[in-house]
Amino acid sequence: MTTREQLLASTFVDLADTLVADFDVIDFLHTLATRSVELLDADAAGIMLADPQGDLHVMASSAEEARLLELYELQNNEGPCLDCFRSGRPVAQDDLSAMRTVWPTFTQRLQQLGYRSAQALPMRLRDETIGALNLFRTRPGLLGEADLGIGQAMADVATVGLMQERAIATRELLATQLQTALTSRVQLEQAKGMLAQRTGLPMGQAFQVMRDYARSHNRRLSDVAAQIVDGSIGGDQLGKGPRTRPGTPPGP
């Protein structure tokens, strides 16, 4: 078995294993985003999920640029992820010219952030779509059929896992869990920004430091974020002390 096959097998196990104590939705979705980049011919990935009212929210991304691009999609109500969620079907355009025709504002922002193509896969079970997986490339062109099949399979397994974890796909519990995840996501962004400011780390690296700490201490990511916000966990405990200005001697 090749390394890629091993990672693929491990990914499907991770995405299916949701019936565990202290299941962490945010960490689960970040696993889907990062593994999509590792396994597919994509340079970044992002995930949007719908709240109980059917409004989409950015829940996870493999890179800060992808997160900003997805937020831009929502702010301008334009882009492949939104079309994918609304239709429940994969969405893609062959080249930048076609993308500019369908999503002019989104495509301009896409290029500004260094990407050249984007497509979206639905997170859907039967006739219910709960979100979408966005895949971005720094090169023109779409993913090949094999990668698309793997990407859709991962999105499908993740969807089943999410809905299974919410008590055999009952809509009421799904809505409650998604709302909890949205609240956690807001606090996570606060913590990421605070940690980046305190340590001088880039936003993406600040998140990774939080995630590594949560995993190594067997903690929920949302709990670690809450403690960073209230100050009970500092950069020194995460292995990243505060930045100092050039020429400034270290403190006592």
Short mmCIF file of C-alpha atoms in Angstrom, two decimals:
data_model
loop_
_atom_site.label_atom_id
_atom_site.label_comp_id
_atom_site.label_asym_id
_atom_site.label_seq_id
_atom_site.Cartn_x
_atom_site.Cartn_y
_atom_site.Cartn_z
CA MET A 1 0.00 0.00 0.00
CA THR A 2 1.40 3.40 -0.97
CA THR A 3 1.70 6.36 1.41
CA ARG A 4 -1.21 8.09 -0.35
CA GLU A 5 -3.37 4.99 -0.05
CA GLN A 6 -2.52 4.74 3.63
CA LEU A 7 -3.44 8.38 4.19
CA LEU A 8 -6.67 7.92 2.25
CA ALA A 9 -7.64 4.90 4.33
CA SER A 10 -6.78 6.75 7.53
CA THR A 11 -8.83 9.75 6.39
CA PHE A 12 -11.97 7.69 5.80
CA VAL A 13 -11.57 6.13 9.26
CA ASP A 14 -11.17 9.59 10.84
CA LEU A 15 -14.18 11.02 8.99
CA ALA A 16 -16.38 8.07 9.90
CA ASP A 17 -15.39 7.96 13.56
CA THR A 18 -17.76 10.59 14.96
CA LEU A 19 -19.59 8.59 17.62
CA VAL A 20 -16.96 9.29 20.25
CA ALA A 21 -17.03 11.14 23.53
CA ASP A 22 -16.32 14.86 23.23
CA PHE A 23 -16.65 14.87 19.44
CA ASP A 24 -15.16 18.17 18.19
CA VAL A 25 -16.98 19.47 15.09
CA ILE A 26 -14.46 22.21 14.32
CA ASP A 27 -11.45 19.90 14.48
CA PHE A 28 -13.34 17.31 12.43
CA LEU A 29 -14.02 19.83 9.65
CA HIS A 30 -10.42 21.05 9.67
CA THR A 31 -9.35 17.45 9.20
CA LEU A 32 -11.53 17.27 6.10
CA ALA A 33 -10.08 20.54 4.76
CA THR A 34 -6.43 19.69 5.35
CA ARG A 35 -6.73 16.11 4.08
CA SER A 36 -8.43 17.39 0.92
CA VAL A 37 -5.26 19.36 0.16
CA GLU A 38 -2.98 16.47 1.06
CA LEU A 39 -4.86 13.92 -1.04
CA LEU A 40 -6.17 15.93 -3.99
CA ASP A 41 -4.55 18.11 -6.64
CA ALA A 42 -5.69 21.21 -4.74
CA ASP A 43 -3.70 23.94 -3.01
CA ALA A 44 -6.33 24.99 -0.47
CA ALA A 45 -9.74 23.93 0.75
CA GLY A 46 -12.58 25.46 2.73
CA ILE A 47 -15.86 24.26 4.18
CA MET A 48 -19.15 26.05 4.63
CA LEU A 49 -22.07 24.65 6.61
CA ALA A 50 -25.63 25.93 6.89
CA ASP A 51 -27.22 27.08 10.14
CA PRO A 52 -30.81 26.21 11.14
CA GLN A 53 -32.10 29.06 8.98
CA GLY A 54 -30.25 27.78 5.92
CA ASP A 55 -27.60 30.52 5.91
CA LEU A 56 -24.05 29.44 5.11
CA HIS A 57 -21.08 30.08 7.40
CA VAL A 58 -17.36 29.48 6.96
CA MET A 59 -16.48 26.64 9.33
CA ALA A 60 -12.99 25.47 8.35
CA SER A 61 -10.18 26.13 5.91
CA SER A 62 -6.73 24.76 5.18
CA ALA A 63 -5.21 28.23 4.71
CA GLU A 64 -5.97 31.77 5.79
CA GLU A 65 -6.31 32.87 2.14
CA ALA A 66 -8.99 30.25 1.56
CA ARG A 67 -10.89 31.45 4.63
CA LEU A 68 -10.79 35.05 3.40
CA LEU A 69 -11.97 33.99 -0.04
CA GLU A 70 -14.91 32.07 1.39
CA LEU A 71 -15.88 35.02 3.56
CA TYR A 72 -15.74 37.16 0.42
CA GLU A 73 -18.12 34.71 -1.28
CA LEU A 74 -20.64 35.14 1.52
CA GLN A 75 -20.30 38.92 1.68
CA ASN A 76 -20.92 39.25 -2.06
CA ASN A 77 -23.39 36.37 -2.39
CA GLU A 78 -21.40 35.01 -5.31
CA GLY A 79 -19.18 32.00 -5.90
CA PRO A 80 -19.04 28.26 -6.52
CA CYS A 81 -19.67 27.23 -2.91
CA LEU A 82 -22.98 29.11 -2.78
CA ASP A 83 -24.12 27.72 -6.14
CA CYS A 84 -23.12 24.22 -5.03
CA PHE A 85 -25.06 24.47 -1.77
CA ARG A 86 -28.16 25.83 -3.51
CA SER A 87 -28.16 23.19 -6.25
CA GLY A 88 -26.83 20.25 -4.24
CA ARG A 89 -24.54 19.43 -7.18
CA PRO A 90 -20.81 19.86 -7.94
CA VAL A 91 -20.01 23.26 -9.43
CA ALA A 92 -17.01 24.20 -11.60
CA GLN A 93 -16.01 26.37 -14.55
CA ASP A 94 -13.32 25.36 -17.06
CA ASP A 95 -11.15 28.50 -16.98
CA LEU A 96 -10.83 32.04 -15.62
CA SER A 97 -12.73 33.51 -18.55
CA ALA A 98 -15.74 31.31 -17.80
CA MET A 99 -15.43 32.07 -14.10
CA ARG A 100 -15.44 35.83 -14.75
CA THR A 101 -18.66 35.44 -16.69
CA VAL A 102 -20.44 33.59 -13.89
CA TRP A 103 -18.71 35.04 -10.79
CA PRO A 104 -17.00 38.32 -11.80
CA THR A 105 -16.47 39.77 -8.31
CA PHE A 106 -15.45 36.45 -6.77
CA THR A 107 -13.01 35.66 -9.58
CA GLN A 108 -11.25 39.01 -9.20
CA ARG A 109 -10.74 38.34 -5.48
CA LEU A 110 -9.67 34.76 -6.25
CA GLN A 111 -6.84 36.03 -8.45
CA GLN A 112 -5.81 38.66 -5.91
CA LEU A 113 -5.30 35.91 -3.34
CA GLY A 114 -3.13 33.89 -5.72
CA TYR A 115 -5.56 31.26 -6.99
CA ARG A 116 -6.49 30.47 -10.58
CA SER A 117 -9.35 27.99 -10.27
CA ALA A 118 -12.08 26.99 -7.84
CA GLN A 119 -14.74 24.34 -7.67
CA ALA A 120 -17.15 23.08 -5.04
CA LEU A 121 -18.51 19.70 -3.97
CA PRO A 122 -21.77 19.32 -2.04
CA MET A 123 -21.94 17.93 1.48
CA ARG A 124 -25.18 16.10 0.91
CA LEU A 125 -27.09 13.05 2.11
CA ARG A 126 -29.94 12.01 -0.19
CA ASP A 127 -31.97 15.18 -0.75
CA GLU A 128 -30.52 17.20 2.15
CA THR A 129 -27.49 19.43 1.56
CA ILE A 130 -25.87 20.77 4.73
CA GLY A 131 -22.89 22.57 3.19
CA ALA A 132 -20.16 22.49 0.58
CA LEU A 133 -16.45 21.76 0.22
CA ASN A 134 -14.52 24.39 -1.77
CA LEU A 135 -11.29 23.40 -3.55
CA PHE A 136 -8.84 26.03 -4.80
CA ARG A 137 -5.84 25.70 -7.12
CA THR A 138 -3.01 28.12 -7.89
CA ARG A 139 -2.99 26.71 -11.44
CA PRO A 140 -5.72 26.96 -14.07
CA GLY A 141 -7.86 23.92 -14.78
CA LEU A 142 -10.10 21.57 -12.88
CA LEU A 143 -9.41 18.51 -10.79
CA GLY A 144 -9.25 15.22 -12.67
CA GLU A 145 -12.11 12.74 -12.47
CA ALA A 146 -10.24 10.48 -10.03
CA ASP A 147 -9.55 13.35 -7.60
CA LEU A 148 -13.11 14.60 -7.92
CA GLY A 149 -14.40 11.14 -7.06
CA ILE A 150 -12.18 10.96 -3.98
CA GLY A 151 -13.11 14.49 -2.92
CA GLN A 152 -16.82 13.78 -3.23
CA ALA A 153 -16.43 10.52 -1.34
CA MET A 154 -14.71 12.34 1.54
CA ALA A 155 -17.43 15.01 1.57
CA ASP A 156 -20.11 12.29 1.59
CA VAL A 157 -18.50 10.36 4.44
CA ALA A 158 -18.06 13.56 6.45
CA THR A 159 -21.72 14.44 5.89
CA VAL A 160 -22.90 11.02 7.02
CA GLY A 161 -20.60 11.28 10.04
CA LEU A 162 -21.94 14.69 11.02
CA MET A 163 -25.54 13.65 10.66
CA GLN A 164 -24.96 10.32 12.39
CA GLU A 165 -23.31 12.05 15.33
CA ARG A 166 -26.41 14.18 15.67
CA ALA A 167 -28.54 11.19 16.66
CA ILE A 168 -29.22 9.42 13.36
CA ALA A 169 -29.73 12.54 11.28
CA THR A 170 -32.62 14.15 13.16
CA ARG A 171 -32.90 17.69 11.87
CA GLU A 172 -33.51 19.21 15.30
CA LEU A 173 -30.29 17.88 16.80
CA LEU A 174 -28.35 18.70 13.63
CA ALA A 175 -29.48 22.32 13.92
CA THR A 176 -28.49 22.47 17.60
CA GLN A 177 -25.04 21.04 16.97
CA LEU A 178 -24.41 23.33 14.02
CA GLN A 179 -25.41 26.36 16.09
CA THR A 180 -22.99 25.28 18.82
CA ALA A 181 -20.26 24.88 16.24
CA LEU A 182 -20.95 28.38 14.87
CA THR A 183 -20.59 29.86 18.36
CA SER A 184 -17.34 27.95 18.86
CA ARG A 185 -16.07 29.17 15.51
CA VAL A 186 -16.52 32.83 16.50
CA GLN A 187 -14.54 32.25 19.69
CA LEU A 188 -11.90 30.33 17.75
CA GLU A 189 -11.34 33.30 15.42
CA GLN A 190 -11.03 35.60 18.46
CA ALA A 191 -8.46 33.30 20.04
CA LYS A 192 -6.50 32.97 16.80
CA GLY A 193 -6.30 36.75 16.43
CA MET A 194 -5.30 37.27 20.05
CA LEU A 195 -2.61 34.60 19.86
CA ALA A 196 -1.25 36.04 16.61
CA GLN A 197 -1.10 39.51 18.16
CA ARG A 198 0.59 38.29 21.34
CA THR A 199 3.21 36.12 19.63
CA GLY A 200 3.70 37.72 16.22
CA LEU A 201 2.76 34.49 14.47
CA PRO A 202 0.84 34.55 11.16
CA MET A 203 -2.86 33.81 11.60
CA GLY A 204 -2.64 30.38 9.99
CA GLN A 205 0.31 29.36 12.17
CA ALA A 206 -1.42 30.65 15.29
CA PHE A 207 -4.34 28.34 14.58
CA GLN A 208 -2.00 25.38 14.06
CA VAL A 209 -0.31 26.08 17.40
CA MET A 210 -3.72 26.02 19.12
CA ARG A 211 -4.72 22.83 17.36
CA ASP A 212 -1.44 21.08 18.18
CA TYR A 213 -1.78 22.08 21.83
CA ALA A 214 -5.37 20.81 22.01
CA ARG A 215 -4.43 17.47 20.48
CA SER A 216 -1.28 16.94 22.55
CA HIS A 217 -3.23 17.66 25.77
CA ASN A 218 -6.34 15.72 24.70
CA ARG A 219 -8.44 18.88 24.91
CA ARG A 220 -11.30 20.21 22.81
CA LEU A 221 -10.15 22.94 20.45
CA SER A 222 -13.06 25.16 21.51
CA ASP A 223 -12.06 24.85 25.19
CA VAL A 224 -8.46 25.85 24.42
CA ALA A 225 -9.73 28.83 22.40
CA ALA A 226 -11.93 29.94 25.32
CA GLN A 227 -8.94 29.85 27.69
CA ILE A 228 -6.79 31.85 25.28
CA VAL A 229 -9.54 34.49 25.11
CA ASP A 230 -9.93 34.71 28.90
CA GLY A 231 -6.15 34.71 29.38
CA SER A 232 -5.81 31.49 31.37
CA ILE A 233 -3.64 30.03 28.60
CA GLY A 234 -0.79 32.20 27.32
CA GLY A 235 1.66 31.96 24.46
CA ASP A 236 4.35 30.59 26.79
CA GLN A 237 2.16 27.59 27.67
CA LEU A 238 1.62 26.94 23.97
CA GLY A 239 5.36 26.98 23.40
CA LYS A 240 5.22 30.40 21.73
CA GLY A 241 6.26 33.31 23.89
CA PRO A 242 5.35 36.93 23.16
CA ARG A 243 7.22 38.74 20.41
CA THR A 244 9.70 41.50 21.28
CA ARG A 245 10.71 44.48 19.26
CA PRO A 246 14.20 44.44 17.65
CA GLY A 247 16.77 45.63 20.17
CA THR A 248 14.47 45.17 23.14
CA PRO A 249 16.13 43.12 25.89
CA PRO A 250 14.17 40.16 27.19
CA GLY A 251 12.10 40.72 30.28
CA PRO A 252 13.00 39.33 33.69
#
